[in-house]
Amino acid sequence: MAIFFPAVALLALAPLAYVRLAPSDPALWHVDPMSVPRPPDQPAEGGWLIRDGSANAAPRVFATDPTALLAAFDAVATADPTTRLLAGSPDEGLVTYISRTRLMGFPDYTSVGAVEKDGGAALMIWGRNRFGVQDLGVNKMRIEAWLSQLDDRLAAG
């Protein structure tokens, strides 16, 4: 009995440790949102895609150039305490971030590219979860919050 409970506890904690400690290979997760074959049918299926064409939402055009827009977005995303840069840079034109839930540490990946569009620039964004089937709209909410902060940042100059 003295060994049973610690063994059960260890077996219960092992998956949680894996979720928190599993490596994030940029070769798998650093993906251009324009190359995604199709978005999930519903936000709850595990992702949110903003791009031209087949997507959950169409991109907005900002009155700036792609590099400046992506740099401003990068400042917003990396200011989020749950988020860190995984790969890329604004100068490269494609950036991927990893965000983790506070309690369990589940990783979500957000890949962002900026393109010239209609005399300005637009962000193509693909946010998706790594584990599980559903994200309960978390990626959509995170992306929309970042875009709102981006609006404030660009309006402030």
Coordinates of C-alpha atoms in Angstrom, one line a residue:
M1 CA 0.0 0.0 0.0
A2 CA 2.9 2.4 0.8
I3 CA 4.2 1.9 -2.8
F4 CA 0.7 1.8 -4.5
F5 CA -0.3 5.4 -3.9
P6 CA 3.1 7.0 -5.0
A7 CA 3.1 4.8 -8.1
V8 CA -0.5 5.9 -9.0
A9 CA 0.4 9.5 -8.4
L10 CA 3.5 9.1 -10.6
L11 CA 1.4 7.5 -13.4
A12 CA -1.1 10.3 -13.1
L13 CA 1.5 13.1 -13.3
A14 CA 3.6 11.6 -16.1
P15 CA 1.2 12.8 -18.9
L16 CA 1.1 16.3 -17.4
A17 CA 4.9 16.4 -17.3
Y18 CA 5.1 15.3 -20.9
V19 CA 2.7 18.1 -22.0
R20 CA 4.8 20.6 -20.2
L21 CA 8.2 19.3 -21.2
A22 CA 7.7 17.9 -24.7
P23 CA 10.0 19.5 -27.2
S24 CA 8.6 21.9 -29.8
D25 CA 10.3 21.2 -33.1
P26 CA 10.3 24.3 -35.3
A27 CA 10.4 22.1 -38.4
L28 CA 6.9 20.9 -37.5
W29 CA 5.3 24.0 -36.0
H30 CA 6.9 27.0 -37.9
V31 CA 4.5 26.9 -40.8
D32 CA 3.4 29.6 -43.2
P33 CA -0.4 30.2 -42.7
M34 CA -0.8 30.5 -46.5
S35 CA 0.3 26.9 -46.8
V36 CA -2.3 25.4 -44.5
P37 CA -4.6 23.2 -46.6
R38 CA -7.8 24.3 -44.9
P39 CA -9.0 25.7 -41.6
P40 CA -10.8 23.7 -39.0
D41 CA -14.5 23.6 -39.6
Q42 CA -15.2 25.1 -36.2
P43 CA -13.0 27.1 -33.8
A44 CA -13.5 24.4 -31.2
E45 CA -11.7 21.9 -33.5
G46 CA -8.4 23.1 -32.4
G47 CA -7.4 26.3 -34.3
W48 CA -8.1 29.6 -35.9
L49 CA -7.0 30.7 -39.4
I50 CA -6.9 34.2 -40.8
R51 CA -5.8 34.5 -44.4
D52 CA -7.1 35.2 -47.9
G53 CA -9.3 32.6 -49.4
S54 CA -10.4 29.5 -47.4
A55 CA -10.1 30.6 -43.7
N56 CA -12.1 31.1 -40.5
A57 CA -11.7 34.9 -41.0
A58 CA -10.4 37.3 -43.7
P59 CA -7.3 39.4 -42.8
R60 CA -7.6 43.1 -42.1
V61 CA -5.4 45.6 -43.9
F62 CA -3.3 48.0 -41.8
A63 CA -1.8 51.2 -43.1
T64 CA 1.8 50.2 -42.8
D65 CA 4.3 47.9 -44.5
P66 CA 4.6 44.2 -43.8
T67 CA 7.9 44.3 -41.8
A68 CA 6.6 47.1 -39.5
L69 CA 3.3 45.4 -39.0
L70 CA 4.9 42.1 -38.1
A71 CA 7.3 43.9 -35.8
A72 CA 4.4 45.6 -34.0
F73 CA 2.6 42.2 -33.8
D74 CA 5.7 40.6 -32.4
A75 CA 5.9 43.2 -29.6
V76 CA 2.3 42.5 -28.7
A77 CA 2.7 38.7 -28.8
T78 CA 6.0 38.6 -26.8
A79 CA 4.6 40.9 -24.2
D80 CA 2.1 38.1 -23.3
P81 CA 3.6 36.4 -20.3
T82 CA 2.4 33.0 -21.5
T83 CA 4.0 33.3 -24.9
R84 CA 7.5 33.0 -26.3
L85 CA 9.1 33.1 -29.7
L86 CA 9.6 29.6 -31.2
A87 CA 11.0 30.4 -34.6
G88 CA 11.4 33.1 -37.2
S89 CA 11.5 36.9 -36.9
P90 CA 9.7 39.9 -38.3
D91 CA 12.6 40.6 -40.6
E92 CA 12.1 37.1 -42.1
G93 CA 8.4 37.7 -42.7
L94 CA 7.3 34.7 -40.7
V95 CA 7.2 34.2 -36.9
T96 CA 5.9 31.3 -34.8
Y97 CA 5.1 31.6 -31.1
I98 CA 4.3 29.1 -28.5
S99 CA 1.8 30.0 -25.8
R100 CA 1.1 27.8 -22.8
T101 CA -1.9 27.6 -20.5
R102 CA -1.0 28.8 -17.0
L103 CA -2.2 25.8 -15.0
M104 CA -1.5 22.7 -17.2
G105 CA 1.0 24.1 -19.6
F106 CA -0.7 22.9 -22.8
P107 CA 1.1 24.4 -25.8
D108 CA -0.6 26.3 -28.6
Y109 CA 1.3 27.5 -31.7
T110 CA 0.6 30.7 -33.6
S111 CA 2.3 31.3 -36.9
V112 CA 2.1 34.8 -38.4
G113 CA 3.2 36.2 -41.7
A114 CA 2.7 39.7 -43.1
V115 CA 2.0 40.5 -46.8
E116 CA 1.4 43.6 -48.9
K117 CA -2.2 44.1 -49.5
D118 CA -4.4 46.9 -50.9
G119 CA -1.7 49.6 -50.3
G120 CA -0.9 48.4 -46.8
A121 CA -0.1 45.2 -45.1
A122 CA -2.2 42.3 -43.7
L123 CA -1.4 39.5 -41.2
M124 CA -2.0 35.9 -42.1
I125 CA -2.3 34.0 -38.8
W126 CA -2.7 30.3 -37.9
G127 CA -3.2 29.5 -34.3
R128 CA -3.6 25.8 -33.3
N129 CA -3.3 23.5 -30.4
R130 CA -0.9 20.6 -30.1
F131 CA -2.6 18.2 -27.8
G132 CA -6.3 17.2 -27.9
V133 CA -9.0 17.7 -30.5
Q134 CA -10.6 20.9 -29.2
D135 CA -9.2 24.2 -28.0
L136 CA -12.6 25.6 -26.9
G137 CA -12.0 28.7 -28.9
V138 CA -8.8 29.6 -27.0
N139 CA -6.7 30.3 -30.1
K140 CA -9.4 32.6 -31.6
M141 CA -9.7 34.5 -28.4
R142 CA -5.9 34.9 -28.0
I143 CA -5.5 36.1 -31.6
E144 CA -8.4 38.5 -31.3
A145 CA -7.0 39.9 -28.1
W146 CA -3.6 40.4 -29.7
L147 CA -5.1 42.1 -32.8
S148 CA -7.0 44.5 -30.4
Q149 CA -3.7 45.3 -28.7
L150 CA -2.1 45.7 -32.1
D151 CA -4.8 48.3 -33.0
D152 CA -4.0 50.2 -29.8
R153 CA -0.3 50.0 -30.4
L154 CA -0.5 51.2 -34.0
A155 CA -3.0 54.0 -33.1
A156 CA -0.6 55.2 -30.3
G157 CA 2.1 55.6 -33.0

